[in-house]
mmCIF file of C-alpha atoms in Angstrom:
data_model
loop_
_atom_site.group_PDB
_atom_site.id
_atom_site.type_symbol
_atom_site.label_atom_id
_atom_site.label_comp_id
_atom_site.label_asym_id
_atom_site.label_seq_id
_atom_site.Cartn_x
_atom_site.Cartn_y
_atom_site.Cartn_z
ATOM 1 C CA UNK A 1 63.509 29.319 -41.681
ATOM 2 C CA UNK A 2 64.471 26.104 -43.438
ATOM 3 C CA UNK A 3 60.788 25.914 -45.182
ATOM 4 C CA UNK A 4 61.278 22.408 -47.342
ATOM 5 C CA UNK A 5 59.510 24.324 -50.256
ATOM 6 C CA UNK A 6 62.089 27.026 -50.782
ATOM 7 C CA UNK A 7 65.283 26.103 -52.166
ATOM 8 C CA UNK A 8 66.734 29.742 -51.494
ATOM 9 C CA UNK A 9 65.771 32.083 -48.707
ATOM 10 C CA UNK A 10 67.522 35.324 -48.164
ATOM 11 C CA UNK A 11 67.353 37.311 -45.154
ATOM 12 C CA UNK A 12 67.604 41.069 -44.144
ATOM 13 C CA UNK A 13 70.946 40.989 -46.917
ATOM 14 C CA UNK A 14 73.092 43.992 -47.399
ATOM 15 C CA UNK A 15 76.431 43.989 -49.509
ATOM 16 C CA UNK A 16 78.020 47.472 -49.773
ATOM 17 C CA UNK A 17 80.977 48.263 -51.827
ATOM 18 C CA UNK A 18 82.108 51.621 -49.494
ATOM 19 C CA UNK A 19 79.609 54.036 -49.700
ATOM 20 C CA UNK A 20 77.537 52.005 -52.194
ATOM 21 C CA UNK A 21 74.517 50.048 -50.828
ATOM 22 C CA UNK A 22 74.240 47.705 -53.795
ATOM 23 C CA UNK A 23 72.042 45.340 -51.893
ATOM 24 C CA UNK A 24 69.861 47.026 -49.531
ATOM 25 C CA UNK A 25 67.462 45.139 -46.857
ATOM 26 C CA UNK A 26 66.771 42.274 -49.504
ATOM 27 C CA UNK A 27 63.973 39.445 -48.358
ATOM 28 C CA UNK A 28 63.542 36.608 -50.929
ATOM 29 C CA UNK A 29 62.179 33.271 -50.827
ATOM 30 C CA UNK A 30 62.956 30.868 -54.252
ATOM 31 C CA UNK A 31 60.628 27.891 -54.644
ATOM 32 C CA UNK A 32 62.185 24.237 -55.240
ATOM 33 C CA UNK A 33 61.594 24.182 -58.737
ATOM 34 C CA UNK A 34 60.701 27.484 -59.382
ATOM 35 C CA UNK A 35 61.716 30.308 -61.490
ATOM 36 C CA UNK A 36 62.457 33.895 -60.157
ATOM 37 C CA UNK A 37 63.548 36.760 -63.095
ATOM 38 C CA UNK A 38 64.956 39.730 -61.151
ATOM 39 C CA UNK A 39 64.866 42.969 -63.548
ATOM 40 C CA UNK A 40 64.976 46.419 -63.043
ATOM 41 C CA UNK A 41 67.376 49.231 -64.261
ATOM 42 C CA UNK A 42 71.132 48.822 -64.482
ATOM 43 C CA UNK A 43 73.099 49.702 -61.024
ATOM 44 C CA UNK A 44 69.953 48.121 -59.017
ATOM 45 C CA UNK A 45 71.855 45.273 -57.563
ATOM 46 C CA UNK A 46 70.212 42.651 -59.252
ATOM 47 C CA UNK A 47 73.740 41.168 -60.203
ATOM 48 C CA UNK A 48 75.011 41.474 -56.846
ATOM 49 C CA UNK A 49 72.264 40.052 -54.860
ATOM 50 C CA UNK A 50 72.597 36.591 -58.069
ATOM 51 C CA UNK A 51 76.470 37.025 -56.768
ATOM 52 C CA UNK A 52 75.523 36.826 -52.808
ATOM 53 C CA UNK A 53 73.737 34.236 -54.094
ATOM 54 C CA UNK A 54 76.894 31.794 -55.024
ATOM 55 C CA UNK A 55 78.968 33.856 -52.367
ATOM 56 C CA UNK A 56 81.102 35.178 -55.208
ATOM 57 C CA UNK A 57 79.907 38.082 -53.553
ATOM 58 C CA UNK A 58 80.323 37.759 -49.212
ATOM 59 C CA UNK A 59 77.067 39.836 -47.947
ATOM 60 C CA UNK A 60 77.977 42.519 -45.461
ATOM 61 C CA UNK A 61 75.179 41.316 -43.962
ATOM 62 C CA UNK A 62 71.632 39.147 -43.425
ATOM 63 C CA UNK A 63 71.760 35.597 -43.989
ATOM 64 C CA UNK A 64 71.603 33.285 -46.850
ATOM 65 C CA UNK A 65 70.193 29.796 -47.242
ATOM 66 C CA UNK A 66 70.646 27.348 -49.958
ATOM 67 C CA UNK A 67 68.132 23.974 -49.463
ATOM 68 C CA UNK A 68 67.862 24.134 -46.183
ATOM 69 C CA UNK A 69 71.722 25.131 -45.148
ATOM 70 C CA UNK A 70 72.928 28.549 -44.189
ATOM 71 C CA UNK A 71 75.547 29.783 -45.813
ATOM 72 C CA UNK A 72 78.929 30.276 -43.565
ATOM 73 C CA UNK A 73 82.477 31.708 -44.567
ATOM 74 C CA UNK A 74 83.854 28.035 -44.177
ATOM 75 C CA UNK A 75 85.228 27.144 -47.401
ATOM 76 C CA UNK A 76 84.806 23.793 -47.254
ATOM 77 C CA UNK A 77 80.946 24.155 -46.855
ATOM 78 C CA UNK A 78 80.771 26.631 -49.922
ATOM 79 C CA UNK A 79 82.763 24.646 -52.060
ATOM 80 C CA UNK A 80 80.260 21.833 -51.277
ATOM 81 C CA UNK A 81 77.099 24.090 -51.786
ATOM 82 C CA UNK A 82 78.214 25.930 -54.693
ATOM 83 C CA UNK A 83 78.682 22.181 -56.452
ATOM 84 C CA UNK A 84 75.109 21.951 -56.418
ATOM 85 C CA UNK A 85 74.670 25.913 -57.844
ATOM 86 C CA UNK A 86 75.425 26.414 -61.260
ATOM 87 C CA UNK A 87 76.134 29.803 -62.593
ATOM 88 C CA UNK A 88 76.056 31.146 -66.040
ATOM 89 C CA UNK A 89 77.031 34.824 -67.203
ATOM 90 C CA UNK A 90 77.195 37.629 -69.224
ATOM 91 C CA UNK A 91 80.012 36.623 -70.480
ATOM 92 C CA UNK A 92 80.894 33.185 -71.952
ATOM 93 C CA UNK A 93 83.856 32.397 -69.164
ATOM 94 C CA UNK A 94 84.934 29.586 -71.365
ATOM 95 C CA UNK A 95 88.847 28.474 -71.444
ATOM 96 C CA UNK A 96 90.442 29.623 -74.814
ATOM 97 C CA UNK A 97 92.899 27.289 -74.795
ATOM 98 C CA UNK A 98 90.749 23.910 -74.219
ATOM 99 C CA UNK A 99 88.041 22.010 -76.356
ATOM 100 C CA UNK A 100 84.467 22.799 -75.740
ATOM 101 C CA UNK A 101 84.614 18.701 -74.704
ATOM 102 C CA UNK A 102 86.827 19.669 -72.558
ATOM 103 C CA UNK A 103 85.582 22.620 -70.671
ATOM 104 C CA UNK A 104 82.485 20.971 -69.949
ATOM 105 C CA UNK A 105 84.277 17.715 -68.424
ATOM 106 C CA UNK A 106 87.245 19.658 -66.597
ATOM 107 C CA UNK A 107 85.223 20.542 -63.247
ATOM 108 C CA UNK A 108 83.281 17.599 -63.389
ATOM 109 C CA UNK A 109 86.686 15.556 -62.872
ATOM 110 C CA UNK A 110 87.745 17.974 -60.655
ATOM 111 C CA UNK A 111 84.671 18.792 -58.216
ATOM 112 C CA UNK A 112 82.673 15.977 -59.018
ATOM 113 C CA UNK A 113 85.383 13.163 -58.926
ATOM 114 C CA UNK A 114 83.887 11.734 -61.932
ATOM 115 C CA UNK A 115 85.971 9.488 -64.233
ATOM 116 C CA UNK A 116 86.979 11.253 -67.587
ATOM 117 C CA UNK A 117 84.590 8.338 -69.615
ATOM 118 C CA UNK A 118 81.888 9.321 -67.243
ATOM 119 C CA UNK A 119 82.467 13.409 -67.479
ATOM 120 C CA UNK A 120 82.921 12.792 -71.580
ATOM 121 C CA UNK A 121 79.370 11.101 -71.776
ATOM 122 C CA UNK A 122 77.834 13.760 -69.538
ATOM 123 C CA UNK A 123 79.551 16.454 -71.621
ATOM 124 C CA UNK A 124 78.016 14.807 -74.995
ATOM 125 C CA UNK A 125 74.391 14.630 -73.329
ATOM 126 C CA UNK A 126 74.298 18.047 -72.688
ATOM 127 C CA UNK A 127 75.468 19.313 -75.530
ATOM 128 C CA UNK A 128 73.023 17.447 -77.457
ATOM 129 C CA UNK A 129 70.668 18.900 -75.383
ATOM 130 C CA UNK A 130 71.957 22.543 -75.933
ATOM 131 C CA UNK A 131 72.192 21.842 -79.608
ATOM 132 C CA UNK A 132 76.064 22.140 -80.650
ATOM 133 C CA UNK A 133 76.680 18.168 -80.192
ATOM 134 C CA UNK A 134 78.704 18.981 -83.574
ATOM 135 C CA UNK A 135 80.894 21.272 -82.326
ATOM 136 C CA UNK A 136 82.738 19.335 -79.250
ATOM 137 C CA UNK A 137 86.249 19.364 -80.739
ATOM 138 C CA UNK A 138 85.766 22.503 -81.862
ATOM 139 C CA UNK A 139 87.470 25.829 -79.722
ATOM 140 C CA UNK A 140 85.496 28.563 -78.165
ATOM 141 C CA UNK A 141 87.327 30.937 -80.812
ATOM 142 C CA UNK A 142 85.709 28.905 -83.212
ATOM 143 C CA UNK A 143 81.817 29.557 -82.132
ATOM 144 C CA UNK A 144 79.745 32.650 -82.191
ATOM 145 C CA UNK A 145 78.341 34.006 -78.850
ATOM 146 C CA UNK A 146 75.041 32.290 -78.754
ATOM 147 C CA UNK A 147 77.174 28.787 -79.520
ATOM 148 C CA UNK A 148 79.675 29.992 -76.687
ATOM 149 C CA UNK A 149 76.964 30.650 -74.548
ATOM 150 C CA UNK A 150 75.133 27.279 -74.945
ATOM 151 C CA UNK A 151 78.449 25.468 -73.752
ATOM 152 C CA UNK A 152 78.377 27.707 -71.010
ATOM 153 C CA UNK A 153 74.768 26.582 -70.156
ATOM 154 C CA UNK A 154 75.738 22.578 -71.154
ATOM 155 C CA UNK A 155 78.933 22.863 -68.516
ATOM 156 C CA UNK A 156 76.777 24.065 -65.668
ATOM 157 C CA UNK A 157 73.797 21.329 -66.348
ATOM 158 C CA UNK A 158 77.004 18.876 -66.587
ATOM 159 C CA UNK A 159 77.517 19.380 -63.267
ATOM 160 C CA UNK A 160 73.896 18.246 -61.931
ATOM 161 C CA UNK A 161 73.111 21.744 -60.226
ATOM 162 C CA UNK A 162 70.174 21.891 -58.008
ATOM 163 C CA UNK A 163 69.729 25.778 -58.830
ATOM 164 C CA UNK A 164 71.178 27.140 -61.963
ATOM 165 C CA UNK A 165 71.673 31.252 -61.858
ATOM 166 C CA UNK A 166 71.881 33.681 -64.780
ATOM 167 C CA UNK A 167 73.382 36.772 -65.096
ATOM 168 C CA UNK A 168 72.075 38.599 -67.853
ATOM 169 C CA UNK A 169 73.048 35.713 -69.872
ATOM 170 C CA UNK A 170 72.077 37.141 -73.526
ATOM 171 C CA UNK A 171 73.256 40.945 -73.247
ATOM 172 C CA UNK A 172 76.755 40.097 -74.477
ATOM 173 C CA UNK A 173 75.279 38.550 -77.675
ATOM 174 C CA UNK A 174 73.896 39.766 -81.243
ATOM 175 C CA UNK A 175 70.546 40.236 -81.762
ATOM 176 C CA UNK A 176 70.187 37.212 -83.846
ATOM 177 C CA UNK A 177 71.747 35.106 -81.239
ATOM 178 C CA UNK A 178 70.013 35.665 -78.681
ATOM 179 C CA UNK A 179 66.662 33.665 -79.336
ATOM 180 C CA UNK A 180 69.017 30.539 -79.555
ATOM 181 C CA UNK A 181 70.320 31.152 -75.548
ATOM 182 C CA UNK A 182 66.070 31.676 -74.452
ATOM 183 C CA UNK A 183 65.107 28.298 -76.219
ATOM 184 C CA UNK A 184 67.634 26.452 -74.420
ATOM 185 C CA UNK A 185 66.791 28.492 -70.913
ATOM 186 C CA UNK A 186 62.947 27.919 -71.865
ATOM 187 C CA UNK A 187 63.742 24.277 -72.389
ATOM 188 C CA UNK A 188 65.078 23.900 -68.940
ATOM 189 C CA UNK A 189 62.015 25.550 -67.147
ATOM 190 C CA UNK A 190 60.297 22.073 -67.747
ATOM 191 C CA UNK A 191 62.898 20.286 -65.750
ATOM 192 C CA UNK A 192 62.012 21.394 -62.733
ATOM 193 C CA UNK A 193 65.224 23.169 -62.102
ATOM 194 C CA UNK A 194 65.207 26.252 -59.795
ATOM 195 C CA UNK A 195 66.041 28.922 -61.678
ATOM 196 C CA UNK A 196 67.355 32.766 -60.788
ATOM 197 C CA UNK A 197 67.557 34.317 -64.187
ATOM 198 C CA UNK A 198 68.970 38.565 -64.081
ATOM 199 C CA UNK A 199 67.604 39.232 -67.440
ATOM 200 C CA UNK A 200 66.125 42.477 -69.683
ATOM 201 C CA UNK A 201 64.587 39.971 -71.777
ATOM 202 C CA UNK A 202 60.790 40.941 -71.246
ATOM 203 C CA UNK A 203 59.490 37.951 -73.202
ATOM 204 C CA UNK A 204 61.544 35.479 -71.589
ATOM 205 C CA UNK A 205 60.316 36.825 -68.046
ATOM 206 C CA UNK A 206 56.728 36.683 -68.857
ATOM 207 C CA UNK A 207 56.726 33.178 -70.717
ATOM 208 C CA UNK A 208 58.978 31.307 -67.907
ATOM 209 C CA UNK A 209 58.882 32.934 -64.649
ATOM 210 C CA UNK A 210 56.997 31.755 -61.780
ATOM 211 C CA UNK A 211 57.639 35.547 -59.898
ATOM 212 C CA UNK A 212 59.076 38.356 -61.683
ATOM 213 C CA UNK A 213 60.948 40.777 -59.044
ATOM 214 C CA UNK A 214 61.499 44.235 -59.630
ATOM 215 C CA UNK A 215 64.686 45.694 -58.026
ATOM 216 C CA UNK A 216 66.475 49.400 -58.276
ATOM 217 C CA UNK A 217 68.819 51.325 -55.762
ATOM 218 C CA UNK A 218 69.367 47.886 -54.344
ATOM 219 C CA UNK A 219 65.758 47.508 -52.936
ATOM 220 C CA UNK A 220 63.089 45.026 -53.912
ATOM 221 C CA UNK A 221 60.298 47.398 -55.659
ATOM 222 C CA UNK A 222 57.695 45.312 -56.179
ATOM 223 C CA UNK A 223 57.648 41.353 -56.583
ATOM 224 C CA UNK A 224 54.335 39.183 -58.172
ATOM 225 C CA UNK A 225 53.898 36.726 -61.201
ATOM 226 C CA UNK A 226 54.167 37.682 -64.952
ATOM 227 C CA UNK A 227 50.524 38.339 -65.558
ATOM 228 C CA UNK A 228 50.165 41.225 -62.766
ATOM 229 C CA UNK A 229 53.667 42.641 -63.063
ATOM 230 C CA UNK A 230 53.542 43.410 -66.685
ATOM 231 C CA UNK A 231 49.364 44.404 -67.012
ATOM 232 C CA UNK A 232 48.902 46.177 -63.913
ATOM 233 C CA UNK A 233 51.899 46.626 -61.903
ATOM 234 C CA UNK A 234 51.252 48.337 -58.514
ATOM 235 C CA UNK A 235 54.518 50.454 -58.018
ATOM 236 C CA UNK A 236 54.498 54.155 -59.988
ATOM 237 C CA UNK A 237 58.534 53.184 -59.951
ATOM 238 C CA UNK A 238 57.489 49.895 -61.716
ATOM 239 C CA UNK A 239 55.322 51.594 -63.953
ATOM 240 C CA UNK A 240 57.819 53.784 -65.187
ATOM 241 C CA UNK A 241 60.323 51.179 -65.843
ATOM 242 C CA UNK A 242 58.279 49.350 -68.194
ATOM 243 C CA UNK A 243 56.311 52.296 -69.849
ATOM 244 C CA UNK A 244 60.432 52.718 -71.379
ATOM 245 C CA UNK A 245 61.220 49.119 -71.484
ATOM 246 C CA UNK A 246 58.138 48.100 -73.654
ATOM 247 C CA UNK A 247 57.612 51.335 -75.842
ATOM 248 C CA UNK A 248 61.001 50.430 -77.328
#
């Protein structure tokens, strides 16, 4: 089960909300390193199953790993995996009320046990690495989305994640911004991080991913790498979805 070259592995999942089967019967295996873009239509569970993921979620059933550890309902063991998962949404999730400096060192302190000159140098290098070095006094009123997004990016890479997730990460943003959010994802492909990204961003799929999965009524449709998903995709349900998706 606990292959050394899979940093996730998902088993047999389920997660219904009542009558809903949002996950359904889900099998997935995530390279170390690798990056996996889940699309499909919205309501196909792609969401959840990035939720199950970081147990924000709790499966109904199946089993989850995470680098060779299966994921239990003791807290103290998901505190200490989800340290090492780093999670980034739709929407920004920022504190109003602190300094973009300080949202990014706040959990380090706090999960990490780093000292606040340590967190505050981390903080700076990642910033400068998403760009808005300039900005880290400033408030999260003060930004525009894609800004507010790449501090959201900069406070999970703080946090030296061994698997960052993304939940639709640019849908909440203008059209302009959005371009801004991919560099900085496309920029962390060459790290070596492993990567889940939820995402309708076509491009973005076919430049970065290693597997492109194609999900909808909570079932994995069809799964293979950028070049055979998008030219000759093998499922009529697959085919569909990106006849609409790329005649846009």
């Amino acid at each position: 089960m606990n292959s050394p070259e899979d940093m996730i592995i998902i088993r047999d999942l389920f997660k219904s909300f009542g009558a809903v089967e949002a996950v359904n019967g889900v099998n997935l295996n995530v390279g170390r390193g690798k990056v996996m873009v889940i699309i499909g239509p919205s309501g196909s569970g792609k969401s959840t199953l990035l939720r199950c993921i970081n147990h924000l979620e709790i499966e109904t059933s199946g089993e989850i790993w995470i680098d060779g550890e299966k994921l239990t309902r003791d807290q103290q063991q998901l505190n200490r995996i989800r340290a090492d998962v780093g999670m980034v949404f739709q929407h920004f999730n920022l504190y109003p009320h602190l300094t973009v400096l300080e949202n990014i060192t706040l959990a380090q302190q706090i999960v990490r046990g780093r000292a606040k000159i340590e967190a505050i140098e981390i903080a700076e290098q990642q910033l400068s690495r998403v760009g808005i070095l300039g900005k880290r006094d400033s408030f999260p009123t003060q930004l525009s989305g894609g800004q507010q997004q790449r501090v959201a990016i900069a406070r999970a890479l703080a946090m030296k994640p061994k698997i960052m997730l993304f939940d639709e990460p640019t849908s909440a943003l203008d059209p302009e911004m959005i371009k801004e959010v991919l560099d900085v994802m496309l920029d962390l492909v060459k790290d070596g991080i492993t990567m889940v990204v939820v995402t309708h961003e076509m491009g973005f799929a076919r430049r970065a991913a290693h597997e492109v999965v194609f999900m909808d009524h909570g079932k994995i449709v069809e799964k293979a790498n950028p070049e055979t998903f998008f030219t000759n995709p093998q499922n009529e349900r697959s085919q569909l979805f990106l006849s609409q998706i790329l005649n846009k």
